[in-house]
Short mmCIF file of C-alpha atoms and ligand atoms in Angstrom, two decimals:
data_model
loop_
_atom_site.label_atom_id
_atom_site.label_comp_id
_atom_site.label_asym_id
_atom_site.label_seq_id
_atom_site.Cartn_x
_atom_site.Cartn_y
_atom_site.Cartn_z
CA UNK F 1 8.35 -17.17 9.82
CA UNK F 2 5.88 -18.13 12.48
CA UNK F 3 8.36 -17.73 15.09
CA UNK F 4 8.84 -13.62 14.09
CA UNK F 5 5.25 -13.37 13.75
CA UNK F 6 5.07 -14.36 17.41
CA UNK F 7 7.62 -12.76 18.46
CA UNK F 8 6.52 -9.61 16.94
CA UNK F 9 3.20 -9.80 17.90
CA UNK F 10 4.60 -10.27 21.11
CA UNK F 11 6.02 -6.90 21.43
CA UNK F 12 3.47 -5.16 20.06
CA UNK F 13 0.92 -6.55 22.47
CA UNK F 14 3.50 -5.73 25.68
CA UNK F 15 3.76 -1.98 24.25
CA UNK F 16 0.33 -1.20 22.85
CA UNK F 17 -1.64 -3.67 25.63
CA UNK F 18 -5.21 -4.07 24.96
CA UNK F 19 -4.97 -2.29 21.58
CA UNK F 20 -6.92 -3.72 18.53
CA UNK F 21 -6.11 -1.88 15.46
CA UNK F 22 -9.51 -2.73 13.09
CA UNK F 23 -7.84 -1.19 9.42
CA UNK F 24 -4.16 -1.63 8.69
CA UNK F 25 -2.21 0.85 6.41
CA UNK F 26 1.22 1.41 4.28
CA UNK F 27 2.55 4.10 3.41
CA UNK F 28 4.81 4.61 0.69
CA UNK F 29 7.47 7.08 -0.44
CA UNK F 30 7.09 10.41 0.82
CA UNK F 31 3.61 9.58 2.43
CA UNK F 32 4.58 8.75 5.87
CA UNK F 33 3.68 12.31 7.21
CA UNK F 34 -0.31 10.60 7.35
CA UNK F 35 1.42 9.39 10.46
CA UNK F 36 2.08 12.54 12.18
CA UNK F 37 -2.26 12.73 12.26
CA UNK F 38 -2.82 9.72 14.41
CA UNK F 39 -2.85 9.84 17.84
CA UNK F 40 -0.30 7.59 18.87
CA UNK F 41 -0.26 4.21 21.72
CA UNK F 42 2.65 3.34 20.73
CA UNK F 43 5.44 3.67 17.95
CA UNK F 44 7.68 0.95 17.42
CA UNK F 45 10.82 0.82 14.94
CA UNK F 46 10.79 -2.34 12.76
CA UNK F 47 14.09 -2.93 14.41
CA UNK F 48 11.95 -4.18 17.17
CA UNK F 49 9.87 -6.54 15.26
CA UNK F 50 11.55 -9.54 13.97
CA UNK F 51 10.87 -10.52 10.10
CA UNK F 52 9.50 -6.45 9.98
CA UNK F 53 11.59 -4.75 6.80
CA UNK F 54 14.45 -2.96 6.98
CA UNK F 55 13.57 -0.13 5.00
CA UNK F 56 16.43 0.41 2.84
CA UNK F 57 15.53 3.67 0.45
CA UNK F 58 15.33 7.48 1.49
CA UNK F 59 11.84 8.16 2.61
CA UNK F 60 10.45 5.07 4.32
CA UNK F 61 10.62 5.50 7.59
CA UNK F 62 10.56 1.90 9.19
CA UNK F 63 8.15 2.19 11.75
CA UNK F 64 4.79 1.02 13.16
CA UNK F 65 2.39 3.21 14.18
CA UNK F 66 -0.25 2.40 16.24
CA UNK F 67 -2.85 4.83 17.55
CA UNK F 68 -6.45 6.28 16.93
CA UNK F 69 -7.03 8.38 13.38
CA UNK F 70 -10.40 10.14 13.51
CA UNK F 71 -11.61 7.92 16.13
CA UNK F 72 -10.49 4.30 14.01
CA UNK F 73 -8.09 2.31 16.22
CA UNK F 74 -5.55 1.61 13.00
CA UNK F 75 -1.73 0.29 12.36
CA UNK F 76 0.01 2.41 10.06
CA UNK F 77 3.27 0.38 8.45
CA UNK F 78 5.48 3.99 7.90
CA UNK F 79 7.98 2.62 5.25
CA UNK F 80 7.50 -0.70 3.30
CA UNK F 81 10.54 -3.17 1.69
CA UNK F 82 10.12 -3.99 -1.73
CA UNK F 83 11.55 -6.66 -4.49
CA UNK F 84 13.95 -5.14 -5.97
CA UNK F 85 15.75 -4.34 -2.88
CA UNK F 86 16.60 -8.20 -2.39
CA UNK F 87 14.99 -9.86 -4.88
CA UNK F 88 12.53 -11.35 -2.55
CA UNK F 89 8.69 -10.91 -2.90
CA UNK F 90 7.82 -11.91 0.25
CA UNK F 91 9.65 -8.71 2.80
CA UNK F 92 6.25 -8.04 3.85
CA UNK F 93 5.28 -10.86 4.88
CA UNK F 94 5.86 -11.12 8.66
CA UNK F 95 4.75 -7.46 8.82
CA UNK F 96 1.09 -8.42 6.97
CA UNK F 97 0.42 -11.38 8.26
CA UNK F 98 1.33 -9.44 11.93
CA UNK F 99 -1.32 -6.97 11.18
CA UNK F 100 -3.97 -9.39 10.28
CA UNK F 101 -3.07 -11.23 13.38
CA UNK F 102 -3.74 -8.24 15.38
CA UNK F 103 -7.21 -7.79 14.76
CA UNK F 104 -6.86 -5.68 11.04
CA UNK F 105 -9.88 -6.36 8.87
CA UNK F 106 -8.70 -4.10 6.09
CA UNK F 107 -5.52 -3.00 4.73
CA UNK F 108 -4.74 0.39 3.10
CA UNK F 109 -1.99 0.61 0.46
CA UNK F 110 -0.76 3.78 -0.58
CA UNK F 111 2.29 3.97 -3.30
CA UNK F 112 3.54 6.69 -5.26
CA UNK F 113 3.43 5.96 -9.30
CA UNK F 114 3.54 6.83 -12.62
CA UNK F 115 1.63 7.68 -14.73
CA UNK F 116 0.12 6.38 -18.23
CA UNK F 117 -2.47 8.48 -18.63
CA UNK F 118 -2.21 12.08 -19.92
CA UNK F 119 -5.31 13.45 -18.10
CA UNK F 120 -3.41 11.89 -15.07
CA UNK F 121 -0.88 14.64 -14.50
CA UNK F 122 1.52 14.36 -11.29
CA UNK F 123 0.30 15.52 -8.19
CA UNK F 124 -3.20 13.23 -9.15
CA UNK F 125 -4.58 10.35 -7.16
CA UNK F 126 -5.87 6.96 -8.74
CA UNK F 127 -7.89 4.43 -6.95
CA UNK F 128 -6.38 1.12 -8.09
CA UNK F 129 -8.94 -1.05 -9.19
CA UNK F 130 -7.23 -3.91 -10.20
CA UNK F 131 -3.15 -4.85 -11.00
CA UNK F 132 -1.08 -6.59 -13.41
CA UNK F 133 1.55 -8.52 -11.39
CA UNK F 134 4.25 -7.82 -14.93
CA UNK F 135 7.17 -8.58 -12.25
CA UNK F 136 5.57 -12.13 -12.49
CA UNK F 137 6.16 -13.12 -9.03
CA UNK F 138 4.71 -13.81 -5.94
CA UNK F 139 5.14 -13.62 -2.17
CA UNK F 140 3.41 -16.90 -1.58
CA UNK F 141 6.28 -18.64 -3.59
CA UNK F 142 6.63 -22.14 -1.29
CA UNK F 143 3.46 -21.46 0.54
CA UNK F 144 2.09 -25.07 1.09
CA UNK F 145 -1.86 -25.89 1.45
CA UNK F 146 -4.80 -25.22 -1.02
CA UNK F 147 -4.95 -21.79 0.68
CA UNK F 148 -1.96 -20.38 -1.50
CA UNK F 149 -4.43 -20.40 -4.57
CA UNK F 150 -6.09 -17.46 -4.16
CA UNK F 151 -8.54 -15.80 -5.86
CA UNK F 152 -8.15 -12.80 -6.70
CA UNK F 153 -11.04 -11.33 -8.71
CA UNK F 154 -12.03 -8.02 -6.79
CA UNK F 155 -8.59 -8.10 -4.73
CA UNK F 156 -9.53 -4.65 -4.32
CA UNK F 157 -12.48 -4.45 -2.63
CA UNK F 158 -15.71 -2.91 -4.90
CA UNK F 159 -17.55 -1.64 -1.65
CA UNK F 160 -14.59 -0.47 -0.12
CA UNK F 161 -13.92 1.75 -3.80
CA UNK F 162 -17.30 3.10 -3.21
CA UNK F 163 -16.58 4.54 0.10
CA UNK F 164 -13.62 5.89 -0.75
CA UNK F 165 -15.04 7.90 -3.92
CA UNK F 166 -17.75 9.26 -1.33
CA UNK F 167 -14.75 10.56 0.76
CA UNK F 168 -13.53 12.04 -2.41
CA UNK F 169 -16.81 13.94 -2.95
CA UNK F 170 -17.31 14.74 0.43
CA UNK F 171 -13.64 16.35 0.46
CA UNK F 172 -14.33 18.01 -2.88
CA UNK F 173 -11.09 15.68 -4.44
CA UNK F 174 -10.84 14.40 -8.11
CA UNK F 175 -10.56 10.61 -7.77
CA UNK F 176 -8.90 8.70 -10.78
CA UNK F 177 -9.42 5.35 -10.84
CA UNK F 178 -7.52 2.53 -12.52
CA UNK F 179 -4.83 -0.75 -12.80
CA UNK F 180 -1.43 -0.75 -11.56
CA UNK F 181 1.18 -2.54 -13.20
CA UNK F 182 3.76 -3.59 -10.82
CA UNK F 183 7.24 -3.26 -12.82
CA UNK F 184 10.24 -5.10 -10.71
CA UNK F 185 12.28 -1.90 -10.59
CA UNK F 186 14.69 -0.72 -9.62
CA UNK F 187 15.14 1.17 -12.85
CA UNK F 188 12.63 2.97 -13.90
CA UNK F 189 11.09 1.68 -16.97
CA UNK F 190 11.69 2.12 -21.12
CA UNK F 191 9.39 4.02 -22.94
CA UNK F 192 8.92 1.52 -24.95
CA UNK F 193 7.77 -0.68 -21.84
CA UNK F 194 5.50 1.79 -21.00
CA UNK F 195 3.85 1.55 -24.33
CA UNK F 196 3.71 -2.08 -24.11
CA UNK F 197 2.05 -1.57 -20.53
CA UNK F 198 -0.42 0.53 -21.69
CA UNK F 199 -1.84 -1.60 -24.22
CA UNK F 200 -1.90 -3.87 -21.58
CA UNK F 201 -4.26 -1.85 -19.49
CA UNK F 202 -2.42 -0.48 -17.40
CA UNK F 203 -3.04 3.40 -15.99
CA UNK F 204 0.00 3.67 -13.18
CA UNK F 205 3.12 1.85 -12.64
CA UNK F 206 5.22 1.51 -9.63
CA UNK F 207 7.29 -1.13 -8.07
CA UNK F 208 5.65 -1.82 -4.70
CA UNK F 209 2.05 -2.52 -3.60
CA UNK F 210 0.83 -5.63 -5.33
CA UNK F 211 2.65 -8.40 -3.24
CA UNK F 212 1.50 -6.98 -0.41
CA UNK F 213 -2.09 -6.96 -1.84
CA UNK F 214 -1.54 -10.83 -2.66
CA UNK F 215 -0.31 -11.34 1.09
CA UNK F 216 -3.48 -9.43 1.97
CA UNK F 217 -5.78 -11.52 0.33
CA UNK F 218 -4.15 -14.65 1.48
CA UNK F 219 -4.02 -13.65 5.26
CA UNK F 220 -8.04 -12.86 4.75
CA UNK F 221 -8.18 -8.98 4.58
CA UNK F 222 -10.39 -6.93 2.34
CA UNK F 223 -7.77 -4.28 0.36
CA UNK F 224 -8.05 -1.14 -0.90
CA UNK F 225 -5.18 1.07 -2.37
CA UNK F 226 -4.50 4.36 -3.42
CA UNK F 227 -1.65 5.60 -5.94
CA UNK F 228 -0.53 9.02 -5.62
CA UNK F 229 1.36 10.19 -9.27
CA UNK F 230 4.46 11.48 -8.83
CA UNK F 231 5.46 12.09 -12.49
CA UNK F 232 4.50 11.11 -16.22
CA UNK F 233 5.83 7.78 -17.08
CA UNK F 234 9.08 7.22 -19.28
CA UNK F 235 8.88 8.44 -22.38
CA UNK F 236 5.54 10.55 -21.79
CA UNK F 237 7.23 13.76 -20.86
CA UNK F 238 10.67 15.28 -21.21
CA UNK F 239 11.46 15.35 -17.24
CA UNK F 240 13.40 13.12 -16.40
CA UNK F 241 12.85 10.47 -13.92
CA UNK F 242 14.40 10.14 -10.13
CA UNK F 243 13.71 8.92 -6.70
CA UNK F 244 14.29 12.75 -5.52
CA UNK F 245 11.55 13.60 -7.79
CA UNK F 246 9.09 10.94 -6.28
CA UNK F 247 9.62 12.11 -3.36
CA UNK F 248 9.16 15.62 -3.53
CA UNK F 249 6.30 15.31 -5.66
CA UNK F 250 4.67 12.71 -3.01
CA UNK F 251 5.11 15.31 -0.59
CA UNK F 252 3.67 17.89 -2.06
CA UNK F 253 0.38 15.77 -2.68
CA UNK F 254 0.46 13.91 1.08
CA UNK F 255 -1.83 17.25 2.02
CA UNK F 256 -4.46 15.96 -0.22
CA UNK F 257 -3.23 12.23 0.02
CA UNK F 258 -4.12 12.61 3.89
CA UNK F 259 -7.23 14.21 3.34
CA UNK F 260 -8.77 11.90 1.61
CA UNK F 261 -7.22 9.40 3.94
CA UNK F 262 -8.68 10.44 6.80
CA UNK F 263 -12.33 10.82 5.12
CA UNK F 264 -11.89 7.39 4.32
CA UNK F 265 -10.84 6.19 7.42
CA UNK F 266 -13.31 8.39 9.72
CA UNK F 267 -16.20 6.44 7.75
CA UNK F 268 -14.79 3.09 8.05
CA UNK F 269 -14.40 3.22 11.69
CA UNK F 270 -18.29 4.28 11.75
CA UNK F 271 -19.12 1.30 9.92
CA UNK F 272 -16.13 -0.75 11.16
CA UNK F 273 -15.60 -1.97 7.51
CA UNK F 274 -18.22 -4.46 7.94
CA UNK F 275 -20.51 -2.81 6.33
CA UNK F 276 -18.63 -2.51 3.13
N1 HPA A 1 7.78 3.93 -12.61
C1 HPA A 1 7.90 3.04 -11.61
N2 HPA A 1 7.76 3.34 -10.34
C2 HPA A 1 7.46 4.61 -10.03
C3 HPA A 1 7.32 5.60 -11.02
C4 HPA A 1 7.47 5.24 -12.37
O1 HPA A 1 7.36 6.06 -13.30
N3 HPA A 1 7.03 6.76 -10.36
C5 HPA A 1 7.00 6.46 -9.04
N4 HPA A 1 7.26 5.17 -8.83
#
């Protein structure tokens, strides 16, 4: 693990010298297009990086981006792995912990989810707030030392929620706010499990995100995250539920999902997060 940290570090340093990305960010399905807005110093396929996913699903690219976005030196991940692809929580591990190393003080999750809430139609975003982890596992499985406890009241950072509902007014977007719950996937859910989530709490649900907010946390970065809905979750609406449709619906919203993106980001790198 340490060894493909280094050795990915390694070649990101040798391609992108000098660079110090301050705010790391993932995109999820049908979101990678945010990409196309930075101005790149170098773009390098996972293949390159040791212990970096293989993206495995239509839609994720599997590359690292690294360049300037409204004047914020940033490393955008363009494709994630996730749990259900090998049953292993931890396939974003090297790739985090990479980005922290680098110099990342934040990191920026976007997904695209479901939704429980029927004033939350698709095409909506939703700040998450807070998660239930219902897959009930975690990436830091056989992490040794006191540090694997973590804490994670306000995973997602309060300050950095505030600046991101300024962006939203300032770019004249309806922000939704509320928890994820992280469903193991790759099936999409019962309805019946979807009733069950919502009296839980929960407001989205997706199968991504959350272990890479735990990872997050444990490497020492604030997180904030953003869900874009893709569709009405099981048993809420008659359509029926498909990756095509996720991704067709996330690309029709990355317009807005990259507006408010960049609104965020443009007013981080003025503050350099620090402020938050
Ligand atoms: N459930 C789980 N994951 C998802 C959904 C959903 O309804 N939509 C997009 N990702």
């Amino acid at each position: 693990m340490t060894a493909a940290i280094d050795q990915s570090l390694a070649t990101i340093r040798a391609r992108a010298p000098g660079f110090m990305p301050r705010l790391g960010v993932v995109l999820g399905s049908g979101l990678g297009s945010f990409a196309d807005d930075i101005k790149p110093v170098a773009v390098i396929p996972y293949g390159d990086l040791p212990g970096f996913p293989t993206p495995g699903i239509g839609g994720h690219a599997g590359r690292l981006v690294l360049g300037h976005l409204a004047g914020t030196p940033i490393a955008a991940l363009q494709g994630r792995a996730h749990y259900y692809e090998h049953g292993r929580a931890d396939t974003m591990k090297v790739a985090v912990r990479s980005l922290a190393q680098l110099g990342c003080k934040t990191l920026l999750l976007t997904n695209a989810a479901g939704s429980l809430r029927p004033d939350m139609a698709p095409g909506s975003l939703m700040l998450i707030a807070d998660h239930i982890n219902f897959a009930g596992v975690s990436p830091l499985f056989g992490e040794t030392g006191d540090e694997r406890f973590v804490d994670m009241v306000d995973a997602y950072d309060p300050a950095l929620g505030r600046r991101f509902r300024d962006a939203a007014k300032i770019a004249g977007q309806t922000l939704h706010e509320g928890v994820y719950i992280w469903f193991a996937g790759p099936n999409f859910e019962t309805p019946a499990e979807i009733r069950a989530a919502a009296r839980l709490g929960a407001d989205a649900v997706g199968m991504s995100t959350v272990p890479e907010v735990i990872l997050a946390r444990h490497a020492g970065m604030k997180v904030a995250a953003l869900s874009v809905i893709v569709n009405f979750a099981a048993g809420m609406s008659t359509a029926a539920l498909s990756h095509q449709q996720t991704m067709e619906s996330a690309r029709q919203a990355a317009d807005s999902v990259s507006r408010l993106l960049t609104g965020f980001v443009a007013d981080y790198g003025t503050q350099d997060g620090e402020a938050a």
